[in-house]
mmCIF file of C-alpha atoms in Angstrom:
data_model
loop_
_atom_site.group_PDB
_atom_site.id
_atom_site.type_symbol
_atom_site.label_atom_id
_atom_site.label_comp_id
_atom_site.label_asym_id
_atom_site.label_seq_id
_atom_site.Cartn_x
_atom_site.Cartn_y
_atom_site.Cartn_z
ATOM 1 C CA UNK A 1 0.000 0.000 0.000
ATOM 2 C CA UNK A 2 1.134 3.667 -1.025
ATOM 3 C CA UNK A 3 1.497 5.494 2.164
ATOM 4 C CA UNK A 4 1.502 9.585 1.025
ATOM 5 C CA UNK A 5 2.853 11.950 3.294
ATOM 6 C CA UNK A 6 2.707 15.506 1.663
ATOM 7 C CA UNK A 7 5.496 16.878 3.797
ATOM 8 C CA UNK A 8 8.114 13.982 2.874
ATOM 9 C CA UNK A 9 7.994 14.732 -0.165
ATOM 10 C CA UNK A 10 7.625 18.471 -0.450
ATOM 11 C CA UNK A 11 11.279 17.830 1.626
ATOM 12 C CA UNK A 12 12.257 15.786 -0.926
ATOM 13 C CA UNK A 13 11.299 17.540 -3.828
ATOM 14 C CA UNK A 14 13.209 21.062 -2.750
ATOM 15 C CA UNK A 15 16.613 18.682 -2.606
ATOM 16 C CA UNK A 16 15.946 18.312 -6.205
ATOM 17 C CA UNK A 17 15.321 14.385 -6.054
ATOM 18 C CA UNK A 18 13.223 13.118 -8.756
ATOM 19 C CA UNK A 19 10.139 11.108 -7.094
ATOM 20 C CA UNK A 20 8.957 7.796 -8.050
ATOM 21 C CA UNK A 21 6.738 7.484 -10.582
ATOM 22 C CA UNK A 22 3.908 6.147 -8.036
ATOM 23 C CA UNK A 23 4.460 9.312 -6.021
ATOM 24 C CA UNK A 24 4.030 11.259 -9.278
ATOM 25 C CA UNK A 25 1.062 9.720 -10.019
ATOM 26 C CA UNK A 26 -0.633 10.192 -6.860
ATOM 27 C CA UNK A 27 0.445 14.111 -6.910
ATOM 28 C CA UNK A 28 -1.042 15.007 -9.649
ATOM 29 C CA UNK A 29 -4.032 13.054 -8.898
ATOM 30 C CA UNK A 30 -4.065 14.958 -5.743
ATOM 31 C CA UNK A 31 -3.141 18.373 -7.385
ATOM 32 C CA UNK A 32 -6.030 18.088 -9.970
ATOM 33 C CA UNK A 33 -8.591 17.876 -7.554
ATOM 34 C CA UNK A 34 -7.293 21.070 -5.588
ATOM 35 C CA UNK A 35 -6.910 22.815 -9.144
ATOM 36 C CA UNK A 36 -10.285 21.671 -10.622
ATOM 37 C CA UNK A 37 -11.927 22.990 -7.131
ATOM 38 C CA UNK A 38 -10.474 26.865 -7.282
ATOM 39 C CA UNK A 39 -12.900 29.147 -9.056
ATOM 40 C CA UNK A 40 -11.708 30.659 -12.479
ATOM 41 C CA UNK A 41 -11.351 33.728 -10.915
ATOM 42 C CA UNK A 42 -9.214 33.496 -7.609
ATOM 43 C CA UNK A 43 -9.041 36.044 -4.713
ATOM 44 C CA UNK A 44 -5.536 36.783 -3.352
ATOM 45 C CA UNK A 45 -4.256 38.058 -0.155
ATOM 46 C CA UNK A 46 -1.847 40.562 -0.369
ATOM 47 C CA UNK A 47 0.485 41.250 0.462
ATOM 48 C CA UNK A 48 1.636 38.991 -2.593
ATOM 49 C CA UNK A 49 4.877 37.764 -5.104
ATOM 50 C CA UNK A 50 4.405 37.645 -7.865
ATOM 51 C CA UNK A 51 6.791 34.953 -10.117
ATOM 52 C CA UNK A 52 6.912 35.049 -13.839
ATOM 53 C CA UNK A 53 8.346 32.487 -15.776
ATOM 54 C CA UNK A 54 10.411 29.691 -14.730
ATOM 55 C CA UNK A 55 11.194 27.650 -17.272
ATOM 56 C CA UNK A 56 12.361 24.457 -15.305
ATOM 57 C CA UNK A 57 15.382 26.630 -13.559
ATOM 58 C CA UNK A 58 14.943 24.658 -10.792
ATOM 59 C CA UNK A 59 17.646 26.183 -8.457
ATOM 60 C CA UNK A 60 16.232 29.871 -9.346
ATOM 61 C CA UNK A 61 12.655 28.515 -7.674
ATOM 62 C CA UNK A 62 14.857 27.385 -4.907
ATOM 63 C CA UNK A 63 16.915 30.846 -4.776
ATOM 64 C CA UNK A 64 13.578 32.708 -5.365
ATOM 65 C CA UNK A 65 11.940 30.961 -2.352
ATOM 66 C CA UNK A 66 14.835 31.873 -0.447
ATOM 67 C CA UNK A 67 15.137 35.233 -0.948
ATOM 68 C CA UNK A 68 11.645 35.829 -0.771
ATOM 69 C CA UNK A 69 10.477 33.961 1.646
ATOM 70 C CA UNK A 70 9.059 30.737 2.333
ATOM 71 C CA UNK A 71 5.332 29.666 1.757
ATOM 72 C CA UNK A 72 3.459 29.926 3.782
ATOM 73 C CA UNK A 73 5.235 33.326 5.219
ATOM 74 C CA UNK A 74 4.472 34.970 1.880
ATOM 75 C CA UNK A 75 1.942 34.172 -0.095
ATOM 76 C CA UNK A 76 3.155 33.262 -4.046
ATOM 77 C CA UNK A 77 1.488 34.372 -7.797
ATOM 78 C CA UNK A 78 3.013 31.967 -10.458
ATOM 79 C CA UNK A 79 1.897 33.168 -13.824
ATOM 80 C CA UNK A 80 2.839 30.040 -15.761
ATOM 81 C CA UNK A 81 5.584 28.493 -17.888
ATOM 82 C CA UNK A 82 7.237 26.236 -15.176
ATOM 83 C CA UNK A 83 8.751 23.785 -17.535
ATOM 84 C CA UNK A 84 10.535 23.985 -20.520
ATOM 85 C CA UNK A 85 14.101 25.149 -21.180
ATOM 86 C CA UNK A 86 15.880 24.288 -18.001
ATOM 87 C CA UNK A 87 17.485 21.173 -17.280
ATOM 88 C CA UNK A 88 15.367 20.474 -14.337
ATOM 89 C CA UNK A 89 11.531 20.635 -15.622
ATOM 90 C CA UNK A 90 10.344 17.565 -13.786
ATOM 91 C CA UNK A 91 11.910 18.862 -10.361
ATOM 92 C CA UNK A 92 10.486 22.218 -10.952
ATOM 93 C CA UNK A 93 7.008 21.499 -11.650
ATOM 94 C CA UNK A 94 7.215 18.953 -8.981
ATOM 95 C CA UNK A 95 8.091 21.181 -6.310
ATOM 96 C CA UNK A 96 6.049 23.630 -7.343
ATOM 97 C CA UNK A 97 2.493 21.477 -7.529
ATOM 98 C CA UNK A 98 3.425 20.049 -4.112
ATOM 99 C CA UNK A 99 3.592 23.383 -2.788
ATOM 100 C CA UNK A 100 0.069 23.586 -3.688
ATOM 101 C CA UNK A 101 -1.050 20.782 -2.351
ATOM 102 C CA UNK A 102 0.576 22.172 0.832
ATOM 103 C CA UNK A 103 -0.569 25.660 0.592
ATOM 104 C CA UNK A 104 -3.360 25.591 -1.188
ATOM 105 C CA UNK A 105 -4.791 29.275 0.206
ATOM 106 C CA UNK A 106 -1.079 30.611 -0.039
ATOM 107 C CA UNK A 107 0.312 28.972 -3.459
ATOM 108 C CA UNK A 108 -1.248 30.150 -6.891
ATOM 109 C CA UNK A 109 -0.767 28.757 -10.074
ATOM 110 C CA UNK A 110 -1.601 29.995 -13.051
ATOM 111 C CA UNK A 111 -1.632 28.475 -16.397
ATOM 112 C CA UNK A 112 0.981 29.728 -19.024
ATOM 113 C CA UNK A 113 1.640 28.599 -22.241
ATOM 114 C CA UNK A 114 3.872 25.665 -21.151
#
């Protein structure tokens, strides 16, 4: 039995490790319900950051996050493109969707164009 523990692998995930593919699976799984429950519209506390694109620059998310500030201390605006580009797409998109699931009042995503 798959035993998921949100935390583990938000820890995980910021070292960079790439999950397994079970874990994967049962993120996004988990991640699509939160998304496909937000309204098309979303209301944001402020104050707010707001990131643009990443473009799978994994260690930039990382630097990003530690310059300004952790979720859920600050409250994030992604406006798309996570992937793509960088060497590190699967980390980065990853990280970023377990933040989500984590954070869901604190962690926006939007959807870009990739």
């Amino acid at each position: 039995r798959f035993s998921f523990d949100v935390d583990m692998y938000l820890e995980r995930a910021r070292k960079g490790e790439i999950l397994e593919e079970i874990a994967i699976k049962v993120i996004c799984a988990k991640v699509k319900e939160v998304l496909a429950s937000e309204r098309n519209v979303v209301n944001i506390s402020s104050p707010v950051t707001i990131v643009g694109d990443v473009h799978g620059q994994f260690l930039d998310v990382i630097e990003l996050f530690r310059v300004g500030g952790e979720v859920p201390n600050t409250n994030y605006l992604f406006l798309g493109d996570y992937v793509d580009r960088g060497a590190a797409s699967v980390e980065t998109i990853t990280y970023l969707i377990l933040l989500k699931l984590r954070f869901p009042q604190r962690f926006t995503l939007l959807r870009g164009n990739h």
